Amino acid sequence: MAVIAQRMLVLSIVFLGLVARAGEKPPVASVSGAPLGSPSFRPTPEQPVGWRGDGSGRYPGANPPLNWGRKNSGGGYSTSSIIWMAPMPNIGVSSPIVVGDKIFVTSEISDLICFDKKTGQILWIRSSPEFEGLTPEQFKAEPEYGKLLPLSPELAAANADAVTALNAEMTNSAAARHSEPVLKRKREIEKKILAEEIAIDKKAFSHNWAQAVFGYSGPTPTSDGKHVCAFFTTGVTVCYDLNGNRKWIARGKGDGSEHGNFASPLLAGNRLVVWANELRGYDVETGKLVWTNPAKAFNTYGSLFRLRSGGESVVGFQWGFFARLRDGQAIWDQGLFGDAVTTPIVEGNTIFARVGYPKNNDEALGFKAFQIPPTTDSGKLISGYVFKTDWADDELPIDKKKNPFDRGFVASPLLVNGLLYQVTQGGGLLVNDATNGEVVYRKVLPLKPKTEYWNWAGCSASPTLAGKYIYVMDNQGTMLVIQPGRQYKELARNVLEESREGAKEQAQTLASPVFEGNRMYYRSPGFLYCIGER
């Protein structure tokens, strides 16, 4: 019981006509009436924020920048329209979320980081090692876990030192050499924790090495304006208040497919839902596991999304798994979308979803519109028309030995004014009419994504609408600003050059951008950027 008490003390520290323009959802607004992307927007339990904002990738209240840049000028970097750039303690591929005057983002291996939105200064870092998610019963059953408890305050102290060092580095680049020993100490403690966990129970705490290529912090955090919640694919789900006080932590299944699990958690009402080859629903106030539903998916690269049916809230996963929010009961078809990677988007009573593995462009699979059943009690998703996504051989050639995925899709789609925008890993833009799937235009974009097997993911950041413009990015730091419409019109081309210390090649940029007011917030491997007007 002493061990349990000590632990508690430490842990407290759309078918014809259905998707016409009139059928699109109105901009998501807070209680004050401000649309998503407006500085006045505030998330609520009814209108939370998470990956791609509300999941659509649209920020209609934003008035974003068109031009910016960071380029290597030989002796350093020259920048334009970068208000601040905050150094990160570690890498990660999740996107940030904006909640009032704070920004939250995750990084390796289990960190949730809070930034001051105005200055970019880190306010706090909170780590969530796996053993802290064990239950009192598990601690009681295995006394060896008690050896891990003193490491929690050590890690907390290292995090506090990291905050000080990184904030100093932000205002004085010469301080970078002083921050590295601090971060090294933090990483040593994290490695020690993992080694001790594995020594106690290798089966319970070992992970597939391949998961670490893109990391365990890939899921984007989510907030309802009161809580900020994160899911790490070590299996840990954690909830904090906005000031960094941990409300609860739980541990369950994690990991995922060959390259990792990137399923961002979803807040809906008083439920926090996570995916790890099972769907788990937690009470967001208490952390109680309300329901769980096992379901082995083909892969775990897509994310969770929400929809409505017959007045019921439904949670969906990219694989094509659906469950009622209130009880976790699986409904409709299972695995209908197959081995797809992109996350579906929902407009009205239509789901737009890619079907099948992205390397294959089978016309019988491809990208489809599905009608949502009118009730969760019975029925099936009705498959509608297939979107035409074919390319001519001379438009988007593929090197089957080196770049076999150039025509595949990782980035999720974007719907704007009745047009559906999709970007291939190789930088091909497809624009289809959302009402019938017909091609409006296709364009090989002036980008240079890397898609070499197996850790260069190409154009993976999802296209985003901010205000009146669409933003499309490759994984080499280039972002295009284009005008929505039935013809391609490029407005700007911007580059964020960045390389990890000691590396000569460009750092791979995979996260999707976030917009608020006249600013864009973007997370790279090394920094969190605030871009726009002062």
Short mmCIF file of C-alpha atoms in Angstrom, two decimals:
data_model
loop_
_atom_site.label_atom_id
_atom_site.label_comp_id
_atom_site.label_asym_id
_atom_site.label_seq_id
_atom_site.Cartn_x
_atom_site.Cartn_y
_atom_site.Cartn_z
CA MET A 1 0.00 0.00 0.00
CA ALA A 2 2.94 2.34 0.66
CA VAL A 3 4.02 1.89 -2.94
CA ILE A 4 0.55 2.75 -4.16
CA ALA A 5 0.37 5.81 -1.91
CA GLN A 6 3.78 6.96 -3.11
CA ARG A 7 2.73 6.47 -6.72
CA MET A 8 -0.44 8.49 -6.19
CA LEU A 9 1.58 11.28 -4.60
CA VAL A 10 4.06 11.35 -7.49
CA LEU A 11 1.46 11.16 -10.22
CA SER A 12 -0.60 13.94 -8.78
CA ILE A 13 2.52 16.36 -9.12
CA VAL A 14 -23.27 12.63 -50.54
CA PHE A 15 -24.72 11.42 -53.70
CA LEU A 16 -26.34 13.23 -56.51
CA GLY A 17 -27.41 16.43 -54.91
CA LEU A 18 -26.33 15.40 -51.43
CA VAL A 19 -22.98 17.14 -51.63
CA ALA A 20 -23.98 20.19 -53.58
CA ARG A 21 -22.56 23.39 -52.20
CA ALA A 22 -25.71 24.12 -50.26
CA GLY A 23 -25.23 20.82 -48.47
CA GLU A 24 -21.83 21.65 -47.00
CA LYS A 25 -21.63 22.17 -43.27
CA PRO A 26 -21.55 25.77 -42.07
CA PRO A 27 -18.24 26.91 -40.60
CA VAL A 28 -17.67 25.49 -37.14
CA ALA A 29 -18.25 28.26 -34.61
CA SER A 30 -17.79 28.61 -30.89
CA VAL A 31 -20.58 29.64 -28.56
CA SER A 32 -19.62 33.26 -29.26
CA GLY A 33 -20.38 32.66 -32.94
CA ALA A 34 -16.79 32.97 -34.11
CA PRO A 35 -15.79 30.48 -36.85
CA LEU A 36 -12.84 28.15 -36.53
CA GLY A 37 -9.67 30.06 -37.39
CA SER A 38 -10.91 33.28 -35.86
CA PRO A 39 -8.93 34.60 -32.86
CA SER A 40 -12.27 34.72 -31.03
CA PHE A 41 -12.98 31.02 -31.49
CA ARG A 42 -12.82 28.96 -28.30
CA PRO A 43 -13.23 25.16 -28.24
CA THR A 44 -16.09 23.71 -26.23
CA PRO A 45 -17.33 20.16 -25.50
CA GLU A 46 -19.72 20.60 -28.43
CA GLN A 47 -17.02 22.05 -30.69
CA PRO A 48 -13.62 20.63 -29.65
CA VAL A 49 -10.41 21.03 -31.61
CA GLY A 50 -7.96 18.33 -32.62
CA TRP A 51 -6.35 17.01 -35.78
CA ARG A 52 -7.21 19.27 -38.77
CA GLY A 53 -9.14 21.53 -36.41
CA ASP A 54 -12.60 19.99 -36.54
CA GLY A 55 -11.40 17.20 -38.86
CA SER A 56 -12.31 19.02 -42.07
CA GLY A 57 -9.04 20.91 -42.53
CA ARG A 58 -10.95 24.20 -42.94
CA TYR A 59 -10.29 27.41 -40.99
CA PRO A 60 -12.79 29.85 -42.50
CA GLY A 61 -12.21 32.50 -39.82
CA ALA A 62 -8.52 32.89 -40.64
CA ASN A 63 -6.90 35.69 -42.62
CA PRO A 64 -3.60 33.92 -43.23
CA PRO A 65 -0.24 34.98 -44.65
CA LEU A 66 0.62 34.42 -48.30
CA ASN A 67 4.38 34.82 -48.17
CA TRP A 68 7.11 33.74 -45.75
CA GLY A 69 10.40 31.95 -45.84
CA ARG A 70 13.46 30.54 -44.10
CA LYS A 71 16.45 29.84 -46.31
CA ASN A 72 20.01 28.80 -45.67
CA SER A 73 22.20 31.74 -46.64
CA GLY A 74 25.52 30.01 -46.05
CA GLY A 75 26.47 31.45 -42.68
CA GLY A 76 23.01 30.95 -41.23
CA TYR A 77 19.36 31.34 -42.15
CA SER A 78 17.57 34.36 -43.55
CA THR A 79 13.90 34.61 -42.63
CA SER A 80 10.80 36.58 -43.59
CA SER A 81 7.39 36.80 -41.92
CA ILE A 82 8.43 34.42 -39.14
CA ILE A 83 7.21 35.98 -35.89
CA TRP A 84 8.85 33.39 -33.68
CA MET A 85 10.25 29.90 -33.91
CA ALA A 86 10.41 27.89 -30.72
CA PRO A 87 12.91 25.00 -30.49
CA MET A 88 11.35 21.63 -29.70
CA PRO A 89 12.77 19.20 -27.11
CA ASN A 90 12.44 16.30 -29.54
CA ILE A 91 11.03 15.32 -32.92
CA GLY A 92 7.42 14.49 -33.74
CA VAL A 93 4.91 14.55 -36.58
CA SER A 94 1.71 15.64 -34.81
CA SER A 95 0.07 19.00 -35.47
CA PRO A 96 -0.38 21.72 -32.84
CA ILE A 97 -3.75 22.85 -31.53
CA VAL A 98 -4.65 26.39 -30.44
CA VAL A 99 -6.69 26.86 -27.27
CA GLY A 100 -7.16 30.50 -26.30
CA ASP A 101 -3.75 32.02 -25.59
CA LYS A 102 -1.98 28.64 -25.55
CA ILE A 103 -0.69 26.15 -28.10
CA PHE A 104 -0.34 22.44 -27.37
CA VAL A 105 1.68 19.85 -29.28
CA THR A 106 3.25 16.47 -28.57
CA SER A 107 6.81 15.27 -29.07
CA GLU A 108 8.84 12.13 -28.43
CA ILE A 109 8.56 10.01 -26.58
CA SER A 110 5.61 10.95 -24.41
CA ASP A 111 5.67 14.74 -24.04
CA LEU A 112 2.79 17.20 -24.13
CA ILE A 113 4.18 20.71 -24.53
CA CYS A 114 2.36 23.99 -23.81
CA PHE A 115 3.50 27.21 -25.53
CA ASP A 116 2.52 30.80 -24.97
CA LYS A 117 0.81 31.75 -28.23
CA LYS A 118 2.01 35.34 -28.20
CA THR A 119 5.71 34.80 -27.48
CA GLY A 120 6.38 31.15 -28.35
CA GLN A 121 7.91 30.58 -24.91
CA ILE A 122 7.36 27.09 -23.51
CA LEU A 123 5.15 27.25 -20.44
CA TRP A 124 5.50 23.60 -19.46
CA ILE A 125 6.42 20.09 -20.59
CA ARG A 126 4.62 17.07 -19.18
CA SER A 127 5.80 13.51 -19.79
CA SER A 128 3.68 10.37 -19.51
CA PRO A 129 5.87 7.26 -19.14
CA GLU A 130 4.01 3.99 -19.50
CA PHE A 131 4.43 2.82 -15.92
CA GLU A 132 2.57 5.88 -14.66
CA GLY A 133 -0.51 4.58 -16.44
CA LEU A 134 -0.54 1.34 -14.48
CA THR A 135 -3.40 0.81 -12.06
CA PRO A 136 -2.94 0.54 -8.26
CA GLU A 137 -3.86 -3.13 -8.61
CA GLN A 138 -1.01 -3.65 -11.07
CA PHE A 139 1.43 -1.94 -8.74
CA LYS A 140 0.25 -4.09 -5.88
CA ALA A 141 0.61 -7.28 -7.92
CA GLU A 142 4.18 -6.44 -8.97
CA PRO A 143 6.21 -4.68 -6.23
CA GLU A 144 9.15 -4.25 -8.65
CA TYR A 145 7.29 -1.35 -10.25
CA GLY A 146 8.06 0.61 -7.09
CA LYS A 147 11.65 1.02 -8.33
CA LEU A 148 10.34 3.24 -11.11
CA LEU A 149 8.64 5.78 -8.85
CA PRO A 150 11.73 7.88 -8.03
CA LEU A 151 12.27 8.39 -11.77
CA SER A 152 9.08 10.42 -12.11
CA PRO A 153 10.33 13.46 -10.15
CA GLU A 154 13.70 13.14 -11.92
CA LEU A 155 11.96 13.38 -15.29
CA ALA A 156 9.80 16.27 -14.09
CA ALA A 157 12.92 18.15 -12.98
CA ALA A 158 14.59 17.45 -16.33
CA ASN A 159 11.52 18.82 -18.10
CA ALA A 160 11.67 22.02 -16.04
CA ASP A 161 15.35 22.40 -16.92
CA ALA A 162 14.51 21.78 -20.58
CA VAL A 163 11.90 24.55 -20.52
CA THR A 164 14.47 27.01 -19.18
CA ALA A 165 17.16 25.95 -21.64
CA LEU A 166 14.90 25.94 -24.71
CA ASN A 167 13.40 29.33 -23.88
CA ALA A 168 16.91 30.74 -23.52
CA GLU A 169 17.84 29.22 -26.87
CA MET A 170 14.86 30.88 -28.50
CA THR A 171 16.06 34.36 -27.54
CA ASN A 172 19.75 33.63 -27.94
CA SER A 173 20.85 31.15 -30.59
CA ALA A 174 24.22 30.82 -28.85
CA ALA A 175 22.38 29.12 -25.99
CA ALA A 176 21.75 26.10 -28.23
CA ARG A 177 24.98 24.48 -27.16
CA HIS A 178 23.83 24.83 -23.53
CA SER A 179 20.43 23.25 -24.14
CA GLU A 180 21.80 20.04 -25.64
CA PRO A 181 23.30 18.66 -22.38
CA VAL A 182 19.99 19.37 -20.65
CA LEU A 183 18.02 17.55 -23.36
CA LYS A 184 20.53 14.72 -23.33
CA ARG A 185 19.92 14.28 -19.60
CA LYS A 186 16.17 14.19 -20.22
CA ARG A 187 16.58 11.52 -22.89
CA GLU A 188 18.83 9.47 -20.60
CA ILE A 189 16.12 9.40 -17.92
CA GLU A 190 13.52 8.37 -20.51
CA LYS A 191 15.78 5.55 -21.71
CA LYS A 192 16.39 4.45 -18.13
CA ILE A 193 12.64 4.31 -17.47
CA LEU A 194 12.09 2.15 -20.56
CA ALA A 195 14.99 -0.16 -19.64
CA GLU A 196 13.60 -0.63 -16.12
CA GLU A 197 10.10 -1.29 -17.47
CA ILE A 198 11.39 -3.94 -19.88
CA ALA A 199 13.50 -5.52 -17.14
CA ILE A 200 10.34 -5.96 -15.07
CA ASP A 201 8.04 -7.14 -17.88
CA LYS A 202 9.58 -7.40 -21.32
CA LYS A 203 6.38 -8.55 -23.02
CA ALA A 204 4.30 -5.72 -21.60
CA PHE A 205 6.72 -2.88 -22.37
CA SER A 206 8.60 -3.89 -25.52
CA HIS A 207 7.59 -2.23 -28.78
CA ASN A 208 8.22 -2.96 -32.43
CA TRP A 209 11.40 -1.07 -33.35
CA ALA A 210 9.79 0.15 -36.57
CA GLN A 211 7.29 2.22 -34.58
CA ALA A 212 10.11 4.53 -33.55
CA VAL A 213 10.91 5.64 -37.12
CA PHE A 214 8.13 8.23 -37.02
CA GLY A 215 7.67 8.00 -33.26
CA TYR A 216 5.08 7.33 -30.61
CA SER A 217 3.78 10.91 -30.41
CA GLY A 218 2.24 11.08 -33.89
CA PRO A 219 -1.38 11.59 -32.77
CA THR A 220 -2.42 15.24 -32.45
CA PRO A 221 -3.78 16.29 -29.03
CA THR A 222 -7.37 17.45 -28.60
CA SER A 223 -9.15 19.95 -26.35
CA ASP A 224 -12.67 20.98 -25.37
CA GLY A 225 -11.46 24.27 -23.89
CA LYS A 226 -11.25 22.79 -20.39
CA HIS A 227 -9.19 19.63 -20.86
CA VAL A 228 -6.28 18.91 -23.17
CA CYS A 229 -5.91 15.20 -23.94
CA ALA A 230 -3.21 13.21 -25.66
CA PHE A 231 -2.75 9.64 -26.83
CA PHE A 232 0.72 8.18 -27.25
CA THR A 233 1.11 4.96 -29.14
CA THR A 234 3.02 3.47 -26.26
CA GLY A 235 -0.60 2.88 -25.18
CA VAL A 236 -0.86 5.83 -22.78
CA THR A 237 -3.89 8.11 -22.77
CA VAL A 238 -3.60 11.20 -20.57
CA CYS A 239 -5.68 14.25 -19.69
CA TYR A 240 -4.51 17.60 -18.26
CA ASP A 241 -6.15 20.89 -17.49
CA LEU A 242 -4.89 23.89 -19.44
CA ASN A 243 -2.38 24.73 -16.70
CA GLY A 244 -0.62 21.37 -16.93
CA ASN A 245 -2.21 19.67 -13.93
CA ARG A 246 -2.71 16.02 -14.73
CA LYS A 247 -6.33 14.95 -14.27
CA TRP A 248 -5.82 11.28 -15.10
CA ILE A 249 -3.69 8.78 -16.98
CA ALA A 250 -4.48 5.31 -18.33
CA ARG A 251 -2.58 2.63 -20.19
CA GLY A 252 -3.94 0.17 -22.73
CA LYS A 253 -3.00 -1.20 -26.11
CA GLY A 254 -0.72 0.92 -28.29
CA ASP A 255 1.56 0.36 -31.27
CA GLY A 256 0.03 -0.33 -34.66
CA SER A 257 1.12 -1.04 -38.20
CA GLU A 258 4.59 -1.27 -39.67
CA HIS A 259 5.29 2.47 -39.61
CA GLY A 260 3.35 3.28 -36.46
CA ASN A 261 -0.02 4.44 -35.19
CA PHE A 262 -1.11 7.98 -36.05
CA ALA A 263 -4.74 7.85 -34.97
CA SER A 264 -5.38 11.14 -33.18
CA PRO A 265 -7.73 11.00 -30.18
CA LEU A 266 -11.25 12.32 -30.56
CA LEU A 267 -13.29 14.31 -28.04
CA ALA A 268 -17.04 14.10 -28.40
CA GLY A 269 -19.24 15.26 -25.54
CA ASN A 270 -17.84 13.75 -22.36
CA ARG A 271 -16.04 10.94 -24.15
CA LEU A 272 -12.40 10.75 -25.19
CA VAL A 273 -11.97 8.04 -27.83
CA VAL A 274 -8.66 6.48 -28.91
CA TRP A 275 -7.73 3.79 -31.43
CA ALA A 276 -5.04 1.10 -31.10
CA ASN A 277 -6.48 -1.89 -32.95
CA GLU A 278 -9.36 -1.45 -30.57
CA LEU A 279 -11.65 1.47 -29.88
CA ARG A 280 -11.58 2.77 -26.30
CA GLY A 281 -13.93 5.34 -24.81
CA TYR A 282 -12.93 7.15 -21.61
CA ASP A 283 -14.93 9.51 -19.41
CA VAL A 284 -13.01 12.73 -19.97
CA GLU A 285 -13.65 13.97 -16.43
CA THR A 286 -12.55 10.86 -14.53
CA GLY A 287 -10.53 8.74 -16.93
CA LYS A 288 -12.82 5.78 -16.35
CA LEU A 289 -12.81 3.31 -19.24
CA VAL A 290 -16.49 3.39 -20.17
CA TRP A 291 -16.31 0.95 -23.06
CA THR A 292 -13.89 -0.83 -25.35
CA ASN A 293 -14.40 -2.56 -28.65
CA PRO A 294 -11.69 -4.80 -30.14
CA ALA A 295 -11.25 -4.56 -33.91
CA LYS A 296 -8.09 -5.52 -35.76
CA ALA A 297 -7.49 -3.06 -38.61
CA PHE A 298 -5.29 -3.47 -41.66
CA ASN A 299 -3.27 -0.42 -40.69
CA THR A 300 -3.26 2.42 -38.19
CA TYR A 301 -2.09 5.34 -40.32
CA GLY A 302 -5.40 7.18 -40.56
CA SER A 303 -7.32 8.83 -37.79
CA LEU A 304 -10.65 8.92 -36.00
CA PHE A 305 -13.52 11.05 -37.30
CA ARG A 306 -17.00 11.92 -36.03
CA LEU A 307 -20.38 11.81 -37.74
CA ARG A 308 -24.10 11.76 -36.93
CA SER A 309 -26.78 9.23 -37.74
CA GLY A 310 -30.40 9.38 -36.61
CA GLY A 311 -29.55 11.94 -33.95
CA GLU A 312 -26.77 9.71 -32.58
CA SER A 313 -23.08 10.59 -32.34
CA VAL A 314 -20.90 8.03 -34.11
CA VAL A 315 -17.14 7.58 -34.05
CA GLY A 316 -15.45 6.25 -37.17
CA PHE A 317 -11.94 5.02 -37.89
CA GLN A 318 -10.20 5.27 -41.26
CA TRP A 319 -10.33 1.49 -41.78
CA GLY A 320 -14.13 1.66 -41.90
CA PHE A 321 -14.98 0.78 -38.29
CA PHE A 322 -17.95 2.58 -36.73
CA ALA A 323 -19.27 2.63 -33.17
CA ARG A 324 -21.96 4.52 -31.29
CA LEU A 325 -20.46 7.05 -28.95
CA ARG A 326 -22.84 6.36 -26.06
CA ASP A 327 -22.07 2.66 -25.66
CA GLY A 328 -19.22 1.77 -28.02
CA GLN A 329 -21.41 -0.70 -29.90
CA ALA A 330 -20.01 -1.55 -33.33
CA ILE A 331 -22.43 -0.73 -36.14
CA TRP A 332 -22.77 -1.03 -39.91
CA ASP A 333 -20.02 -2.57 -42.03
CA GLN A 334 -16.59 -3.33 -40.62
CA GLY A 335 -13.47 -2.80 -42.69
CA LEU A 336 -15.37 -1.35 -45.63
CA PHE A 337 -12.55 1.07 -46.51
CA GLY A 338 -9.90 -1.64 -46.30
CA ASP A 339 -6.20 -0.91 -46.22
CA ALA A 340 -6.52 2.80 -46.89
CA VAL A 341 -4.27 5.40 -45.25
CA THR A 342 -6.12 8.70 -45.62
CA THR A 343 -8.75 9.73 -43.09
CA PRO A 344 -12.26 10.15 -44.52
CA ILE A 345 -14.07 13.47 -44.33
CA VAL A 346 -17.76 13.90 -43.62
CA GLU A 347 -20.14 16.44 -45.14
CA GLY A 348 -23.82 16.28 -44.30
CA ASN A 349 -24.89 12.65 -44.70
CA THR A 350 -21.96 11.70 -46.95
CA ILE A 351 -18.59 10.16 -46.16
CA PHE A 352 -15.80 10.67 -48.69
CA ALA A 353 -13.30 7.86 -48.24
CA ARG A 354 -10.40 6.22 -50.01
CA VAL A 355 -10.69 2.46 -50.32
CA GLY A 356 -7.74 0.11 -50.47
CA TYR A 357 -3.99 0.43 -50.14
CA PRO A 358 -2.61 3.73 -51.54
CA LYS A 359 -0.08 2.04 -53.84
CA ASN A 360 -2.92 0.50 -55.83
CA ASN A 361 -5.12 2.61 -58.07
CA ASP A 362 -7.74 -0.01 -58.78
CA GLU A 363 -10.76 1.78 -60.29
CA ALA A 364 -13.01 -0.66 -58.46
CA LEU A 365 -11.55 0.63 -55.19
CA GLY A 366 -10.18 4.16 -55.47
CA PHE A 367 -12.01 7.02 -53.77
CA LYS A 368 -15.76 6.88 -53.17
CA ALA A 369 -18.73 8.69 -51.72
CA PHE A 370 -20.76 6.72 -49.17
CA GLN A 371 -24.19 7.58 -47.80
CA ILE A 372 -24.51 7.44 -44.01
CA PRO A 373 -27.36 5.14 -42.88
CA PRO A 374 -30.32 6.99 -41.34
CA THR A 375 -30.04 5.05 -38.06
CA THR A 376 -27.38 3.30 -35.99
CA ASP A 377 -29.70 0.36 -35.29
CA SER A 378 -29.52 -1.16 -38.76
CA GLY A 379 -28.43 -0.55 -42.30
CA LYS A 380 -25.17 -0.39 -44.22
CA LEU A 381 -23.12 2.33 -45.79
CA ILE A 382 -24.29 2.72 -49.36
CA SER A 383 -21.45 3.00 -51.84
CA GLY A 384 -22.01 5.68 -54.44
CA TYR A 385 -19.94 6.92 -57.33
CA VAL A 386 -16.19 6.38 -57.68
CA PHE A 387 -14.01 9.45 -58.11
CA LYS A 388 -11.84 9.43 -61.20
CA THR A 389 -8.23 9.56 -60.03
CA ASP A 390 -6.29 8.18 -62.99
CA TRP A 391 -3.11 9.79 -64.31
CA ALA A 392 -1.57 9.61 -67.76
CA ASP A 393 1.78 7.81 -67.85
CA ASP A 394 3.63 10.98 -68.81
CA GLU A 395 1.94 13.13 -66.14
CA LEU A 396 3.04 11.51 -62.93
CA PRO A 397 5.60 8.80 -63.72
CA ILE A 398 6.64 6.35 -61.03
CA ASP A 399 9.93 4.65 -60.36
CA LYS A 400 8.69 1.27 -59.18
CA LYS A 401 12.02 0.40 -57.61
CA LYS A 402 12.75 3.68 -55.84
CA ASN A 403 9.51 5.69 -55.60
CA PRO A 404 6.64 3.20 -55.93
CA PHE A 405 4.22 5.36 -53.95
CA ASP A 406 4.22 8.57 -56.00
CA ARG A 407 0.63 7.98 -57.09
CA GLY A 408 -0.46 6.82 -53.67
CA PHE A 409 -2.30 8.90 -51.09
CA VAL A 410 -1.34 9.66 -47.49
CA ALA A 411 -2.68 13.21 -47.18
CA SER A 412 -6.40 13.37 -46.40
CA PRO A 413 -8.84 15.13 -48.73
CA LEU A 414 -10.21 18.67 -48.54
CA LEU A 415 -13.68 19.80 -49.65
CA VAL A 416 -14.13 23.44 -50.67
CA ASN A 417 -17.15 24.89 -52.49
CA GLY A 418 -18.24 21.57 -53.96
CA LEU A 419 -14.74 20.58 -55.12
CA LEU A 420 -12.69 17.76 -53.62
CA TYR A 421 -8.91 18.31 -53.44
CA GLN A 422 -6.49 15.39 -53.07
CA VAL A 423 -2.69 15.31 -53.18
CA THR A 424 -0.62 12.24 -54.02
CA GLN A 425 2.60 11.40 -52.23
CA GLY A 426 4.48 12.39 -55.37
CA GLY A 427 2.91 15.86 -55.50
CA GLY A 428 0.05 15.35 -57.94
CA LEU A 429 -3.05 17.46 -57.27
CA LEU A 430 -6.43 15.99 -58.21
CA VAL A 431 -9.53 18.17 -58.13
CA ASN A 432 -12.89 16.43 -58.56
CA ASP A 433 -16.49 17.54 -58.59
CA ALA A 434 -17.82 16.30 -55.26
CA THR A 435 -21.31 15.69 -56.65
CA ASN A 436 -20.34 13.14 -59.30
CA GLY A 437 -16.63 12.32 -58.96
CA GLU A 438 -15.70 13.77 -62.36
CA VAL A 439 -12.23 15.28 -62.77
CA VAL A 440 -12.21 19.09 -62.80
CA TYR A 441 -8.47 19.32 -63.30
CA ARG A 442 -5.25 17.60 -62.33
CA LYS A 443 -1.84 19.15 -61.91
CA VAL A 444 1.65 17.92 -61.12
CA LEU A 445 2.63 20.49 -58.52
CA PRO A 446 5.99 22.31 -58.49
CA LEU A 447 7.12 20.38 -55.43
CA LYS A 448 10.00 18.00 -54.76
CA PRO A 449 8.75 15.44 -52.26
CA LYS A 450 10.87 12.47 -51.25
CA THR A 451 9.08 9.14 -51.38
CA GLU A 452 11.93 6.67 -51.18
CA TYR A 453 11.08 3.50 -49.31
CA TRP A 454 10.56 3.37 -46.49
CA ASN A 455 10.89 6.41 -44.28
CA TRP A 456 10.37 9.27 -46.75
CA ALA A 457 6.63 9.85 -46.83
CA GLY A 458 6.27 12.36 -49.67
CA CYS A 459 3.39 14.83 -49.54
CA SER A 460 1.79 13.66 -46.29
CA ALA A 461 0.57 16.96 -44.82
CA SER A 462 -3.12 17.28 -45.67
CA PRO A 463 -4.28 20.23 -47.81
CA THR A 464 -5.81 22.97 -45.69
CA LEU A 465 -8.22 25.84 -46.33
CA ALA A 466 -7.44 29.05 -44.44
CA GLY A 467 -9.72 31.96 -45.16
CA LYS A 468 -9.94 32.12 -48.95
CA TYR A 469 -6.85 30.08 -49.82
CA ILE A 470 -5.67 26.47 -49.94
CA TYR A 471 -2.27 25.46 -48.58
CA VAL A 472 -0.48 22.38 -49.93
CA MET A 473 2.90 21.12 -48.70
CA ASP A 474 5.53 18.55 -49.55
CA ASN A 475 7.89 16.92 -47.04
CA GLN A 476 10.85 19.10 -48.03
CA GLY A 477 9.59 22.35 -46.54
CA THR A 478 7.85 23.82 -49.62
CA MET A 479 4.28 25.03 -49.26
CA LEU A 480 2.10 26.32 -52.08
CA VAL A 481 -0.78 28.75 -51.69
CA ILE A 482 -3.43 28.21 -54.36
CA GLN A 483 -6.77 29.76 -55.22
CA PRO A 484 -9.79 27.46 -54.90
CA GLY A 485 -11.66 26.99 -58.13
CA ARG A 486 -12.02 24.99 -61.31
CA GLN A 487 -8.62 26.04 -62.66
CA TYR A 488 -5.21 25.88 -61.05
CA LYS A 489 -4.00 29.26 -59.84
CA GLU A 490 -0.87 29.45 -57.75
CA LEU A 491 -0.63 32.54 -55.54
CA ALA A 492 2.61 31.91 -53.67
CA ARG A 493 5.41 29.42 -53.14
CA ASN A 494 7.18 29.40 -49.76
CA VAL A 495 10.04 27.40 -48.27
CA LEU A 496 11.03 26.56 -44.70
CA GLU A 497 14.56 25.22 -44.89
CA GLU A 498 15.69 23.26 -41.88
CA SER A 499 18.19 20.53 -41.17
CA ARG A 500 18.91 18.65 -38.01
CA GLU A 501 22.26 19.47 -36.48
CA GLY A 502 24.95 17.43 -38.17
CA ALA A 503 22.67 16.46 -41.06
CA LYS A 504 23.05 17.86 -44.55
CA GLU A 505 19.63 17.01 -45.93
CA GLN A 506 16.39 18.87 -45.37
CA ALA A 507 14.40 17.76 -42.34
CA GLN A 508 11.24 15.92 -43.32
CA THR A 509 8.13 18.04 -42.68
CA LEU A 510 4.99 15.94 -42.32
CA ALA A 511 2.59 17.79 -40.00
CA SER A 512 -0.47 19.64 -41.28
CA PRO A 513 -0.59 23.43 -40.68
CA VAL A 514 -2.92 25.21 -38.27
CA PHE A 515 -4.33 28.71 -38.77
CA GLU A 516 -5.71 31.42 -36.51
CA GLY A 517 -6.28 35.04 -37.47
CA ASN A 518 -3.42 36.30 -39.62
CA ARG A 519 -1.02 33.62 -38.40
CA MET A 520 -0.08 30.08 -39.32
CA TYR A 521 1.38 27.69 -36.75
CA TYR A 522 3.53 24.93 -38.10
CA ARG A 523 5.51 22.17 -36.39
CA SER A 524 8.65 20.84 -38.01
CA PRO A 525 11.04 18.27 -36.53
CA GLY A 526 13.05 21.02 -34.86
CA PHE A 527 10.74 23.95 -34.23
CA LEU A 528 7.23 25.24 -33.72
CA TYR A 529 6.83 28.19 -36.10
CA CYS A 530 4.54 31.18 -35.85
CA ILE A 531 4.26 32.69 -39.32
CA GLY A 532 2.42 35.83 -40.39
CA GLU A 533 2.03 39.45 -39.44
CA ARG A 534 3.04 40.90 -36.09
#
